[in-house]
Short mmCIF file of C-alpha atoms in Angstrom, two decimals:
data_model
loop_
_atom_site.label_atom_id
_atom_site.label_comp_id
_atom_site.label_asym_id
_atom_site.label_seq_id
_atom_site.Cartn_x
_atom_site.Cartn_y
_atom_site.Cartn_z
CA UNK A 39 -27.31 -1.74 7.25
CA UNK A 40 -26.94 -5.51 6.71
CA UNK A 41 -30.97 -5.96 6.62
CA UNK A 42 -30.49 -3.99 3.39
CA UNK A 43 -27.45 -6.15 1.88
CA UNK A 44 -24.38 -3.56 2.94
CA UNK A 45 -22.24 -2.59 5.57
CA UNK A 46 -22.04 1.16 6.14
CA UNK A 47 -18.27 1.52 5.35
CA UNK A 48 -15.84 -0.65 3.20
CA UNK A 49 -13.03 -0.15 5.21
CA UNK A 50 -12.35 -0.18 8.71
CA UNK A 51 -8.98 0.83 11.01
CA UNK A 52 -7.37 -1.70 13.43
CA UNK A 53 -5.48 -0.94 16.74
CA UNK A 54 -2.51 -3.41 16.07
CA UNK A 55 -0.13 -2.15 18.18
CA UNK A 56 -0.09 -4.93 20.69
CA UNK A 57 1.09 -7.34 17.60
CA UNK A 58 4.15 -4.40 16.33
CA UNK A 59 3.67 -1.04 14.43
CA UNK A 60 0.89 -0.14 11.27
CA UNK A 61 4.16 -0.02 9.21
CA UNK A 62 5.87 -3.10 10.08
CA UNK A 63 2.70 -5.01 10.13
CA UNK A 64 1.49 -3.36 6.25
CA UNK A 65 5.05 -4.19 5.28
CA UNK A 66 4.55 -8.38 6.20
CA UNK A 67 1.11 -7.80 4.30
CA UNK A 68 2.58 -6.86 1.42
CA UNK A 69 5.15 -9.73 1.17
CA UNK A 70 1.93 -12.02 1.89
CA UNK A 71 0.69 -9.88 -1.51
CA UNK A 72 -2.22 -8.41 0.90
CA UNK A 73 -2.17 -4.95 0.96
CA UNK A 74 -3.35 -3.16 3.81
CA UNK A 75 -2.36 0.70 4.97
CA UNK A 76 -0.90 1.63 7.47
CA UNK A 77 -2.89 4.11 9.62
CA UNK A 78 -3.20 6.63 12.61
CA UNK A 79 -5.10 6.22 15.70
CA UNK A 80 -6.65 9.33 17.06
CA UNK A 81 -4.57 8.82 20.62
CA UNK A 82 -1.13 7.84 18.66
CA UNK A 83 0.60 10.98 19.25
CA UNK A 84 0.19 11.19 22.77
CA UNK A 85 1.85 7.64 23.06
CA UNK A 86 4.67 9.02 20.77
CA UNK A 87 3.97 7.53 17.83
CA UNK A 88 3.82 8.84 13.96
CA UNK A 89 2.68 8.30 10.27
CA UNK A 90 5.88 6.45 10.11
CA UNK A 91 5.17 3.89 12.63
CA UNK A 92 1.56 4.26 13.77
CA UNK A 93 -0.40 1.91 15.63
CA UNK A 94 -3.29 1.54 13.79
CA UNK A 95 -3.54 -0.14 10.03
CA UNK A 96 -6.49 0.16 7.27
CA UNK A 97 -7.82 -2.57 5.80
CA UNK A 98 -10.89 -2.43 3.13
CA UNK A 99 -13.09 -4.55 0.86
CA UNK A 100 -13.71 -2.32 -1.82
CA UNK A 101 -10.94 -4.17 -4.05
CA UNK A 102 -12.13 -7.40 -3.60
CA UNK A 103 -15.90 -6.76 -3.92
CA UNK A 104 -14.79 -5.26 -7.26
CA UNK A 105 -13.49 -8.40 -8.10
CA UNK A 106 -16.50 -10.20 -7.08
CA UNK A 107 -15.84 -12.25 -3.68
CA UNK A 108 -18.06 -11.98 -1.26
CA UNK A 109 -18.43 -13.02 2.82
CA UNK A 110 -16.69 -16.46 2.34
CA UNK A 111 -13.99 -15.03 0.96
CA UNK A 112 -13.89 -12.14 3.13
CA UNK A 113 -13.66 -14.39 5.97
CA UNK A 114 -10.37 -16.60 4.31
CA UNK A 115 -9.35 -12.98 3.68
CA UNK A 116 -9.31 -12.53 7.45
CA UNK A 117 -7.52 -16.12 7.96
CA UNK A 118 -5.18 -15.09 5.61
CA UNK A 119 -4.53 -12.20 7.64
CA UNK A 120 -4.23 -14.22 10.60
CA UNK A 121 -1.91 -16.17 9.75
CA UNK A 122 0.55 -13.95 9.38
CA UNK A 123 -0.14 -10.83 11.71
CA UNK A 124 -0.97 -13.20 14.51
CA UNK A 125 0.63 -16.59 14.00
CA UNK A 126 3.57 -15.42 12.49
CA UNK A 127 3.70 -17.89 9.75
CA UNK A 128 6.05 -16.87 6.81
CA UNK A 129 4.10 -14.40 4.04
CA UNK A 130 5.55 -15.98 1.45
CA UNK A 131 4.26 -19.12 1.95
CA UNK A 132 1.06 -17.02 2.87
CA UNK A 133 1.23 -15.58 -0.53
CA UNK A 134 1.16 -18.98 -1.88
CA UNK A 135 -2.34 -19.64 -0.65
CA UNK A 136 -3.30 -15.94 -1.40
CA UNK A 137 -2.33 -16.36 -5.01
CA UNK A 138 -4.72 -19.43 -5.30
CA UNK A 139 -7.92 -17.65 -3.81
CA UNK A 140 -7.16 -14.65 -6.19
CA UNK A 141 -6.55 -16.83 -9.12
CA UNK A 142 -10.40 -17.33 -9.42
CA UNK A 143 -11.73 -14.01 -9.52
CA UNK A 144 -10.15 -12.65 -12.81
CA UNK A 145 -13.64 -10.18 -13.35
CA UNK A 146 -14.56 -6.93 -12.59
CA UNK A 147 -17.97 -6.52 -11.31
CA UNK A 148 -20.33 -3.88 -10.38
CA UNK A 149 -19.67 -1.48 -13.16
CA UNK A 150 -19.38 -1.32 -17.48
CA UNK A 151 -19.43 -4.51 -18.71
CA UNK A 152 -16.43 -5.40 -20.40
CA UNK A 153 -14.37 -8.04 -21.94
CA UNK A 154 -11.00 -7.30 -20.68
CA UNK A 155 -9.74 -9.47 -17.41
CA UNK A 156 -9.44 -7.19 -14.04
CA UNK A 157 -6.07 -6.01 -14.52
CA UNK A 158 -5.41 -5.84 -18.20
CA UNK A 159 -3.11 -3.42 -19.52
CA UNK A 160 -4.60 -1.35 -21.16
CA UNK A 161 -2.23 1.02 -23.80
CA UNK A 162 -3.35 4.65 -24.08
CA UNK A 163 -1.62 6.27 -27.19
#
């Protein structure tokens, strides 16, 4: 579907078991403030494996397309990723540089206009 501007699915699942587990890999994620899910593959249990420790992990793009980046972000996204699933580079100092990119996408797009910043609180009585 990209000849008409979208993908067909905002997320996708990732066979990361050559780099560790889904749950050790979501966990390093996380601590890089990137969340990311971790996931079954359709041949996991026959290798032994469980939602506790799969070998797959979910990552999607509905969050930040919410928030307005687009394919030049996606694609630091992706380094961002790299850097600590592959090249084992500490997530904190990951988080560091993930911090920055997020710092300039503070609105919601794509649906009621509103002045409020993406993740005000908002106090329901």
């Amino acid at each position: 579907c990209p000849h008409k501007g979208f993908t067909r699915s905002h997320t996708i699942i990732i066979d990361v078991s050559k780099l560790g587990d889904g749950a050790s890999i979501e966990q390093k994620l996380e601590a890089a403030n990137i969340i990311a899910n971790r996931n079954l593959l359709p041949w996991d249990k026959r290798l032994g494996r469980d939602f506790r420790k799969p070998g797959g992990l979910r990552l999607g793009t509905s969050e930040v397309t919410r928030l307005g980046m687009g394919g030049s972000e996606m694609e630091e996204i992706a380094e961002l990723i790299k850097r600590v699933v592959i090249d084992n580079e500490s997530p904190q100092s990951v988080a560091r540089d993930v911090a920055e990119l997020r710092s300039g996408f503070q609105k919601v797009h794509y649906c009621f206009d509103s002045a409020r910043k993406a993740y005000d609180y908002i106090e329901i009585r």
